[in-house]
Amino acid sequence: MAAILVYSEQADTALELVGAARGLAPQLGLTVSAAVLGAEAAGTAAAAAALAAHGAAPVYVCTEPALEGLDTAVVTQALAHIVEQAGASVVLLGSTRRGRELGGRLAQRLGAGCVTDAISLTVEDGLLVAGRYNLGGATVQRETIATPVQVVAVMPKIFEAGEPGGAGAGEAVVAVSAELAAPAVKVVDRRPKEGQAVDLAAAARIVGVGRGLAKRDDLPLTEALAAALGAELACTKSLADFGWMADDRIVGLSGAKTAPDMYLAVGISGQVQHTVGIAQARIIAVVNQDKDAPMFALADYGVVGDLYKLVPALVERLKTL
Amino acid sequence: MDIAVCVKTNPDLQLMRVKDRAPVLEAVPFKVGDLDKNALEAALLLRDAAGDGRVVAVTVSEGDRKIRETMKEALAIGADEAVIVSDPALDQSDQAGVALALAGAIGKAGPFDLVLFGEGSTDGYSGQVPSRVAELLGLPEIGYARSLQSTGAVLRAERSMGESIETLETALPAAVTVVSEINEPRIPSLMNIMKAGKKPVVEYALGDLALDAAAVAPRRAVRSNLAEEQSRKHVLFDGEPAAQAEALINALVAEGVLGR
Amino acid sequence: MEKVECIVVGGGLAGLVAAYGLAREGVEVMVLERGNYAGAKNVTGGRLYMRPLRRIYPELWDDMPFERPVARELITMLGDGAATTVELASERLSGPSPQSYTIQRAKLDQWLADKATAAGAMVVTDMKADELLRDGERVIGVRAGGDEVGAEVTIIAEGVLGLLSGGAGLREQPRAADHAVGFKEIIELPPGVIEDRWRLNEGEGAAQLFMGDVTRGMTGGGFLYTNRASIALGVVVSMEQMRTRSDELESWELLDAFKEAAQIKPLVRGGELAEYSAHAVFEGGIDKLPRSYGAGYLLAGEAAGFALNALVTVRGMDLAIASGWAAARAALAARAAGDSSAAALAVYERFLRETFVMRAMEAGRGVPRAIENRRLFSEYPGAVARLLEGFFAVDDESSATLVRTSLRGARREFLKIDTLKDLWSLRKV
Ligand SMILES: Cc1cc2nc3c(=O)[nH]c(=O)nc-3n(C[C@H](O)[C@H](O)[C@H](O)COP(=O)(O)OP(=O)(O)OC[C@H]3O[C@@H](n4cnc5c(N)ncnc54)[C@H](O)[C@@H]3O)c2cc1C
Ligand SMILES: Cc1cc2nc3c(=O)[nH]c(=O)nc-3n(C[C@H](O)[C@H](O)[C@H](O)COP(=O)(O)OP(=O)(O)OC[C@H]3O[C@@H](n4cnc5c(N)ncnc54)[C@H](O)[C@@H]3O)c2cc1C
Ligand SMILES: Nc1ncnc2c1ncn2[C@@H]1O[C@H](COP(=O)(O)O)[C@@H](O)[C@H]1O
């Protein structure tokens, strides 16, 4: 039986993809297998064990030295090899930056059609249908792939990892050796990002800040608001481009897709590339001085006014809560 | 340094409306992709730093998108030449077909030391095309560069990936995609717009690139393309800031998203 | 200084037709348009009188993007809660060569820009001409986007208000008394609904004009044109009377009240507001026309005063097209003669007379505006001149179109008289 092959360099994303694959596999008449790649044996073994425990069978593990650094061209070679070995007809990747880059390259090598940044996967008329944002996020385009092998890169945090178990739980881990070219791209330096990482996708409350904020020095103002609300601070791409905030705080098309109970947008105009990241918020509140800002079209509650007056007023009010 | 920059023509999404959940693209004008302008700017800076070379803007028509006008924009921004692949067979193509045509055109117009892309196109934002082209041309690939330097033989890039910031190096030729923070694209002056009209523009049909309609036929089929439904309450609070803050917080508490 | 043979200021109908006419004869011509695409900022009611234009560049019009040929004409008089409609449906109006079509400027202007470009013209959008360069009397080019570009002939087709030509002293500064102001909405309706409501054959269109209660006593009227899948609904009123009102009437209230009128409401029912806009229109008539040529320059379209506002029908697009054509011919003649002096460019006047432009303006002289107005519209007393400086114009210039998601709110802000007033006063700066 042909397989769905799951791969992501992010262990948690890979587990989510196995969860998704297990849901789809019976409808498509496929089995679920997974791949783990990396030059480092211990980490790969642990990841493989986790995937196997969650029902991927078998899990293909390739630990060729050339995989050090996970250069996309090398990963592509390794995966293409595994796709063939596994007889995979569907490849699910995680649509992280690395995964998106990989998707196109792998699909090209396999002569496959590809969908990146998928936010939904369903089976209709026996076909796999992937939904993804289109036109800057204004619409969701639902696509099927017509090639014998289909490559889909799925956004992280869309699917649940699911419980351990499943068909061939814990069954086989297959070591793969492949002849891989040495990476042409060298990692000269890799350093962790400063500040603690934030997981906006999991946040219950978020304060999003945009260019309404006049200067970097004013950030403490909104930090105070986020603290008072018990919320994570997020931003539009513009502020991250200025270097005021880390890019894992971007909400939107090229940032996090969030689903908080409450999203408070402060000084954000509401371009669709941003709002696509908050469509799933339960309540959206808006502070903007321009009452014609498109952001208000998405507001449950809104106040028109200067954030420099309103944010302190909100902080003040929250003290008495 | 000779650089090819892949430039896509996109509808101006600011002017697009959604009606009955469907995008209305009729009469929406086209423009050079936002991130492709960053790629173009990066190319111009690298060319100027190298002191010689040419920047060639390469595009593949996807439907009737006024491709020549857009390429004039790219030339006005500063590209030295433009290459257009235009063929009715491409109108239905997806990223795979576009990549084939791009790779063909880059091969024919080249050789190039570097092929630059945006990390995503304004309308599709798939990020597939650059990787496909890199694979087709057998080039090493660096995605999401937020800074770029070249020593002539070696390219150094910094990029931000998940939890880490990476500095990468690769020998040229290579394929690179850029993010918007890499630079601030220049706005063309009238003089440069005028000069753009006189710069060379080469057009290829698929046949010129040893491709045909079957090669660029779509690998995907679109089932639907509609806006998600949104229903929001649209309550606005007036008054002094303090009163507005009061009302807003009260509403959030009443919704159960704040407070105990 | 970089030089081209011909610069056209303004990528509206007049400018684009002039550019097309020059480019097809091999003239190096550059159009400067401040909007981010041709038609971006242009407002019209929506009806183009086509018949007189077919002789002008006959090859041009075959694939013109029109909405509907107007097959049914209606005039509705509103007053005291009652309405009388006079209606004409004539085969001669529609027929194989319809007299007029409804159009949308965003489409028509982009299409014309494409034609001009295909003919070899350079159409530069997002580029505002800031100043006309002079050498004594002579216009020698423009300054735009920080650069100076010279031209043998500059065709100024900047539309109503003529800020650039006014600034250079080529014509008088605009006066509110010579202008009307129009407010308009595009309301989307399915084609079938439009055909049913106006009893049209498939594909045909209607033009409905309104007089009376629409304008609260001010000179002017309402219009409604059927596009393919939308209607254009608007009000045109005297700018002077609007600005000297003593009440706080906002233009959107005028339009809202119009839409709410018992006779209109069923016509727009179920429609979705898609766009709104405001724009001035010249109604100074033939006696107020500036001289349309001089050394190194020509004025075309509404910048030259070619527009007619006869009670409720506004006409300007056909005049803009025809004058753009005449301007191209004049520039070609000057080029052939190697002389672009005022004397050489004076042929423009002859070409204008040879088209219907001057005949139409001449015919428009007959509209006894002031008297007619008082009799028709002035039962409403109390118009005390309270508002100070002039009135009109939107954003930093004369026009604007907005397409937004939050339309309703935006529209209210946008159609505020205060805004318009302030911006009108900006015309002097
Ligand atoms: C391919 C692509 C991908 C993109 N991806 C993303 C993405 O993932 N996320 C994202 O956010 N963007 C993204 N963008 C960018 C996006 O299109 C917008 O440019 C961006 O979201 C705008 O940010 P902003 O709202 O902060 O700024 P602006 O649009 O400049 O809005 C600032 C707002 O602040 C208001 N304001 C100003 N001063 C005050 C004040 N004193 N008080 C209150 N309000 C005030 C203004 O009225 C205005 O509405 C992307 C763009 C492209 C082309
Ligand atoms: C509400 C309303 C209803 C009307 N209804 C009708 C109708 O039904 N039928 C009809 O025939 N006429 C109608 N008219 C009149 C008609 O629209 C105008 O007369 C006609 O559009 C004038 O064309 P134009 O080319 O001269 O100017 P415009 O179409 O105004 O074009 C001028 C162009 O110049 C550009 N521009 C201006 N200044 C500069 C600068 N400094 N640098 C660069 N570019 C510049 C502008 O952006 C614009 O694109 C109506 C007008 C109004 C306001
Ligand atoms: N039709 C095209 N012509 C030229 N370049 C393109 C085209 N489509 C995509 N690209 C390039 O590929 C990048 C990513 O596009 P996409 O894969 O569509 O997200 C763009 O930023 C362009 O640099």
PDB file of N, CA and C and ligand atoms in Angstrom, chain A residues 209-213 235-239 250-255 267-271 273-274 287-290 293 305-308, chain B residues 34-35 120-122 125, ligand 1:
ATOM      1  N   VAL A 209       0.681  45.315  17.951  1.00  0.00           N
ATOM      2  CA  VAL A 209       1.046  46.722  17.785  1.00  0.00           C
ATOM      3  C   VAL A 209       1.526  46.961  16.359  1.00  0.00           C
ATOM      4  N   GLY A 210       1.125  48.106  15.805  1.00  0.00           N
ATOM      5  CA  GLY A 210       1.540  48.450  14.449  1.00  0.00           C
ATOM      6  C   GLY A 210       2.217  49.802  14.392  1.00  0.00           C
ATOM      7  N   ARG A 211       2.290  50.302  13.198  1.00  0.00           N
ATOM      8  CA  ARG A 211       3.046  51.540  12.961  1.00  0.00           C
ATOM      9  C   ARG A 211       2.415  52.771  13.569  1.00  0.00           C
ATOM     10  N   GLY A 212       1.261  52.600  14.182  1.00  0.00           N
ATOM     11  CA  GLY A 212       0.709  53.705  14.954  1.00  0.00           C
ATOM     12  C   GLY A 212       1.672  54.104  16.058  1.00  0.00           C
ATOM     13  N   LEU A 213       2.501  53.173  16.446  1.00  0.00           N
ATOM     14  CA  LEU A 213       3.536  53.467  17.436  1.00  0.00           C
ATOM     15  C   LEU A 213       4.633  54.253  16.723  1.00  0.00           C
ATOM     16  N   CYS A 235       3.174  41.978  16.815  1.00  0.00           N
ATOM     17  CA  CYS A 235       3.321  43.183  15.995  1.00  0.00           C
ATOM     18  C   CYS A 235       3.003  42.890  14.534  1.00  0.00           C
ATOM     19  N   THR A 236       2.916  43.965  13.770  1.00  0.00           N
ATOM     20  CA  THR A 236       2.793  43.810  12.329  1.00  0.00           C
ATOM     21  C   THR A 236       4.198  43.613  11.752  1.00  0.00           C
ATOM     22  N   LYS A 237       4.225  43.192  10.535  1.00  0.00           N
ATOM     23  CA  LYS A 237       5.503  42.944   9.884  1.00  0.00           C
ATOM     24  C   LYS A 237       6.340  44.215   9.827  1.00  0.00           C
ATOM     25  N   SER A 238       5.631  45.339   9.689  1.00  0.00           N
ATOM     26  CA  SER A 238       6.362  46.606   9.574  1.00  0.00           C
ATOM     27  C   SER A 238       7.293  46.807  10.771  1.00  0.00           C
ATOM     28  N   LEU A 239       6.783  46.573  11.978  1.00  0.00           N
ATOM     29  CA  LEU A 239       7.604  46.820  13.160  1.00  0.00           C
ATOM     30  C   LEU A 239       8.770  45.842  13.230  1.00  0.00           C
ATOM     31  N   ILE A 250       5.603  38.540  14.722  1.00  0.00           N
ATOM     32  CA  ILE A 250       4.746  38.986  13.608  1.00  0.00           C
ATOM     33  C   ILE A 250       3.482  38.126  13.555  1.00  0.00           C
ATOM     34  N   VAL A 251       2.386  38.796  13.393  1.00  0.00           N
ATOM     35  CA  VAL A 251       1.130  38.089  13.170  1.00  0.00           C
ATOM     36  C   VAL A 251       0.726  38.329  11.720  1.00  0.00           C
ATOM     37  N   GLY A 252       0.319  37.272  11.038  1.00  0.00           N
ATOM     38  CA  GLY A 252      -0.176  37.481   9.680  1.00  0.00           C
ATOM     39  C   GLY A 252       0.321  36.441   8.700  1.00  0.00           C
ATOM     40  N   LEU A 253       0.204  36.796   7.458  1.00  0.00           N
ATOM     41  CA  LEU A 253       0.522  35.888   6.361  1.00  0.00           C
ATOM     42  C   LEU A 253       1.920  35.303   6.500  1.00  0.00           C
ATOM     43  N   SER A 254       2.885  36.179   6.771  1.00  0.00           N
ATOM     44  CA  SER A 254       4.251  35.666   6.875  1.00  0.00           C
ATOM     45  C   SER A 254       4.676  35.520   8.329  1.00  0.00           C
ATOM     46  N   GLY A 255       3.721  35.558   9.229  1.00  0.00           N
ATOM     47  CA  GLY A 255       4.023  35.374  10.642  1.00  0.00           C
ATOM     48  C   GLY A 255       3.093  34.331  11.238  1.00  0.00           C
ATOM     49  N   GLY A 267      -3.002  50.604  16.826  1.00  0.00           N
ATOM     50  CA  GLY A 267      -2.273  51.314  15.772  1.00  0.00           C
ATOM     51  C   GLY A 267      -1.924  50.426  14.606  1.00  0.00           C
ATOM     52  N   ILE A 268      -2.856  49.562  14.246  1.00  0.00           N
ATOM     53  CA  ILE A 268      -2.677  48.650  13.109  1.00  0.00           C
ATOM     54  C   ILE A 268      -3.749  48.985  12.076  1.00  0.00           C
ATOM     55  N   SER A 269      -3.322  49.150  10.831  1.00  0.00           N
ATOM     56  CA  SER A 269      -4.298  49.591   9.823  1.00  0.00           C
ATOM     57  C   SER A 269      -5.255  48.472   9.428  1.00  0.00           C
ATOM     58  N   GLY A 270      -4.768  47.235   9.478  1.00  0.00           N
ATOM     59  CA  GLY A 270      -5.665  46.129   9.144  1.00  0.00           C
ATOM     60  C   GLY A 270      -5.549  45.668   7.706  1.00  0.00           C
ATOM     61  N   GLN A 271      -4.339  45.756   7.146  1.00  0.00           N
ATOM     62  CA  GLN A 271      -4.125  45.144   5.820  1.00  0.00           C
ATOM     63  C   GLN A 271      -4.367  43.652   5.940  1.00  0.00           C
ATOM     64  N   GLN A 273      -2.879  41.158   4.861  1.00  0.00           N
ATOM     65  CA  GLN A 273      -1.732  40.300   5.187  1.00  0.00           C
ATOM     66  C   GLN A 273      -1.535  40.194   6.697  1.00  0.00           C
ATOM     67  N   HIS A 274      -2.018  41.172   7.414  1.00  0.00           N
ATOM     68  CA  HIS A 274      -1.962  41.072   8.872  1.00  0.00           C
ATOM     69  C   HIS A 274      -3.196  40.359   9.424  1.00  0.00           C
ATOM     70  N   VAL A 287      -7.858  49.666  18.588  1.00  0.00           N
ATOM     71  CA  VAL A 287      -7.553  51.060  18.918  1.00  0.00           C
ATOM     72  C   VAL A 287      -6.848  51.643  17.707  1.00  0.00           C
ATOM     73  N   ASN A 288      -7.480  52.638  17.109  1.00  0.00           N
ATOM     74  CA  ASN A 288      -6.862  53.274  15.950  1.00  0.00           C
ATOM     75  C   ASN A 288      -7.429  54.675  15.827  1.00  0.00           C
ATOM     76  N   GLN A 289      -6.591  55.615  15.435  1.00  0.00           N
ATOM     77  CA  GLN A 289      -7.093  56.989  15.388  1.00  0.00           C
ATOM     78  C   GLN A 289      -7.855  57.288  14.097  1.00  0.00           C
ATOM     79  N   ASP A 290      -7.716  56.390  13.146  1.00  0.00           N
ATOM     80  CA  ASP A 290      -8.405  56.603  11.869  1.00  0.00           C
ATOM     81  C   ASP A 290      -9.641  55.711  11.829  1.00  0.00           C
ATOM     82  N   ALA A 293      -9.961  53.119   9.180  1.00  0.00           N
ATOM     83  CA  ALA A 293      -8.974  52.046   9.048  1.00  0.00           C
ATOM     84  C   ALA A 293      -9.704  50.722   8.820  1.00  0.00           C
ATOM     85  N   GLY A 305      -9.263  56.700  18.370  1.00  0.00           N
ATOM     86  CA  GLY A 305      -8.531  57.698  19.144  1.00  0.00           C
ATOM     87  C   GLY A 305      -7.041  57.437  19.120  1.00  0.00           C
ATOM     88  N   ASP A 306      -6.327  58.351  19.744  1.00  0.00           N
ATOM     89  CA  ASP A 306      -4.871  58.325  19.780  1.00  0.00           C
ATOM     90  C   ASP A 306      -4.394  57.272  20.775  1.00  0.00           C
ATOM     91  N   LEU A 307      -3.587  56.352  20.322  1.00  0.00           N
ATOM     92  CA  LEU A 307      -3.124  55.286  21.216  1.00  0.00           C
ATOM     93  C   LEU A 307      -2.320  55.842  22.375  1.00  0.00           C
ATOM     94  N   TYR A 308      -1.690  56.992  22.139  1.00  0.00           N
ATOM     95  CA  TYR A 308      -0.876  57.575  23.211  1.00  0.00           C
ATOM     96  C   TYR A 308      -1.736  58.085  24.360  1.00  0.00           C
TER      97      TYR A 308
ATOM     98  N   ASP B  34       5.811  43.140  -4.337  1.00  0.00           N
ATOM     99  CA  ASP B  34       6.436  43.934  -3.281  1.00  0.00           C
ATOM    100  C   ASP B  34       7.828  43.416  -2.939  1.00  0.00           C
ATOM    101  N   LEU B  35       7.924  42.122  -2.689  1.00  0.00           N
ATOM    102  CA  LEU B  35       9.211  41.570  -2.272  1.00  0.00           C
ATOM    103  C   LEU B  35      10.181  41.492  -3.446  1.00  0.00           C
ATOM    104  N   GLY B 120       8.305  35.392  -1.462  1.00  0.00           N
ATOM    105  CA  GLY B 120       6.957  34.986  -1.833  1.00  0.00           C
ATOM    106  C   GLY B 120       6.363  36.043  -2.744  1.00  0.00           C
ATOM    107  N   SER B 121       5.450  35.628  -3.594  1.00  0.00           N
ATOM    108  CA  SER B 121       4.833  36.607  -4.469  1.00  0.00           C
ATOM    109  C   SER B 121       3.659  37.261  -3.748  1.00  0.00           C
ATOM    110  N   THR B 122       3.307  38.461  -4.149  1.00  0.00           N
ATOM    111  CA  THR B 122       2.290  39.230  -3.443  1.00  0.00           C
ATOM    112  C   THR B 122       0.941  38.527  -3.442  1.00  0.00           C
ATOM    113  N   TYR B 125       2.120  33.931  -2.923  1.00  0.00           N
ATOM    114  CA  TYR B 125       2.916  33.750  -1.722  1.00  0.00           C
ATOM    115  C   TYR B 125       3.157  32.277  -1.410  1.00  0.00           C
TER     116      TYR B 125
HETATM  117  C1  LIG D   1       3.938  39.238   0.826  1.00  0.00           C
HETATM  118  C2  LIG D   1       3.589  40.068   2.018  1.00  0.00           C
HETATM  119  C3  LIG D   1       3.442  39.466   3.250  1.00  0.00           C
HETATM  120  C4  LIG D   1       3.117  40.222   4.374  1.00  0.00           C
HETATM  121  N1  LIG D   1       2.967  39.594   5.556  1.00  0.00           N
HETATM  122  C5  LIG D   1       2.599  40.315   6.629  1.00  0.00           C
HETATM  123  C6  LIG D   1       2.389  39.685   7.897  1.00  0.00           C
HETATM  124  O1  LIG D   1       2.537  38.485   8.042  1.00  0.00           O
HETATM  125  N2  LIG D   1       2.016  40.437   8.928  1.00  0.00           N
HETATM  126  C7  LIG D   1       1.829  41.794   8.821  1.00  0.00           C
HETATM  127  O2  LIG D   1       1.477  42.426   9.822  1.00  0.00           O
HETATM  128  N3  LIG D   1       2.041  42.407   7.656  1.00  0.00           N
HETATM  129  C8  LIG D   1       2.411  41.708   6.563  1.00  0.00           C
HETATM  130  N4  LIG D   1       2.626  42.358   5.384  1.00  0.00           N
HETATM  131  C9  LIG D   1       2.596  43.829   5.378  1.00  0.00           C
HETATM  132  C10 LIG D   1       1.187  44.378   5.332  1.00  0.00           C
HETATM  133  O3  LIG D   1       0.781  44.430   3.974  1.00  0.00           O
HETATM  134  C11 LIG D   1       1.117  45.798   5.878  1.00  0.00           C
HETATM  135  O4  LIG D   1       2.076  46.600   5.235  1.00  0.00           O
HETATM  136  C12 LIG D   1       1.368  45.873   7.366  1.00  0.00           C
HETATM  137  O5  LIG D   1       0.602  44.914   8.049  1.00  0.00           O
HETATM  138  C13 LIG D   1       0.981  47.244   7.855  1.00  0.00           C
HETATM  139  O6  LIG D   1       1.417  47.416   9.174  1.00  0.00           O
HETATM  140  P1  LIG D   1       0.782  48.490  10.135  1.00  0.00           P
HETATM  141  O7  LIG D   1      -0.679  48.276  10.293  1.00  0.00           O
HETATM  142  O8  LIG D   1       1.617  48.448  11.351  1.00  0.00           O
HETATM  143  O9  LIG D   1       1.103  49.885   9.445  1.00  0.00           O
HETATM  144  P2  LIG D   1       0.183  50.912   8.683  1.00  0.00           P
HETATM  145  O10 LIG D   1      -0.527  50.265   7.580  1.00  0.00           O
HETATM  146  O11 LIG D   1       1.073  52.063   8.375  1.00  0.00           O
HETATM  147  O12 LIG D   1      -0.902  51.366   9.752  1.00  0.00           O
HETATM  148  C14 LIG D   1      -0.650  52.163  10.875  1.00  0.00           C
HETATM  149  C15 LIG D   1      -1.990  52.450  11.531  1.00  0.00           C
HETATM  150  O13 LIG D   1      -1.773  53.142  12.760  1.00  0.00           O
HETATM  151  C16 LIG D   1      -2.760  54.149  12.908  1.00  0.00           C
HETATM  152  N5  LIG D   1      -2.200  55.168  13.806  1.00  0.00           N
HETATM  153  C17 LIG D   1      -1.210  56.036  13.512  1.00  0.00           C
HETATM  154  N6  LIG D   1      -0.949  56.805  14.586  1.00  0.00           N
HETATM  155  C18 LIG D   1      -1.804  56.421  15.568  1.00  0.00           C
HETATM  156  C19 LIG D   1      -2.021  56.844  16.899  1.00  0.00           C
HETATM  157  N7  LIG D   1      -1.286  57.798  17.457  1.00  0.00           N
HETATM  158  N8  LIG D   1      -2.984  56.245  17.598  1.00  0.00           N
HETATM  159  C20 LIG D   1      -3.735  55.251  17.057  1.00  0.00           C
HETATM  160  N9  LIG D   1      -3.571  54.803  15.794  1.00  0.00           N
HETATM  161  C21 LIG D   1      -2.603  55.382  15.068  1.00  0.00           C
HETATM  162  C22 LIG D   1      -3.014  54.624  11.526  1.00  0.00           C
HETATM  163  O14 LIG D   1      -4.316  55.197  11.459  1.00  0.00           O
HETATM  164  C23 LIG D   1      -2.904  53.344  10.695  1.00  0.00           C
HETATM  165  O15 LIG D   1      -4.154  52.731  10.557  1.00  0.00           O
HETATM  166  C24 LIG D   1       2.949  41.623   4.263  1.00  0.00           C
HETATM  167  C25 LIG D   1       3.089  42.217   3.019  1.00  0.00           C
HETATM  168  C26 LIG D   1       3.411  41.465   1.910  1.00  0.00           C
HETATM  169  C27 LIG D   1       3.523  42.137   0.602  1.00  0.00           C
END
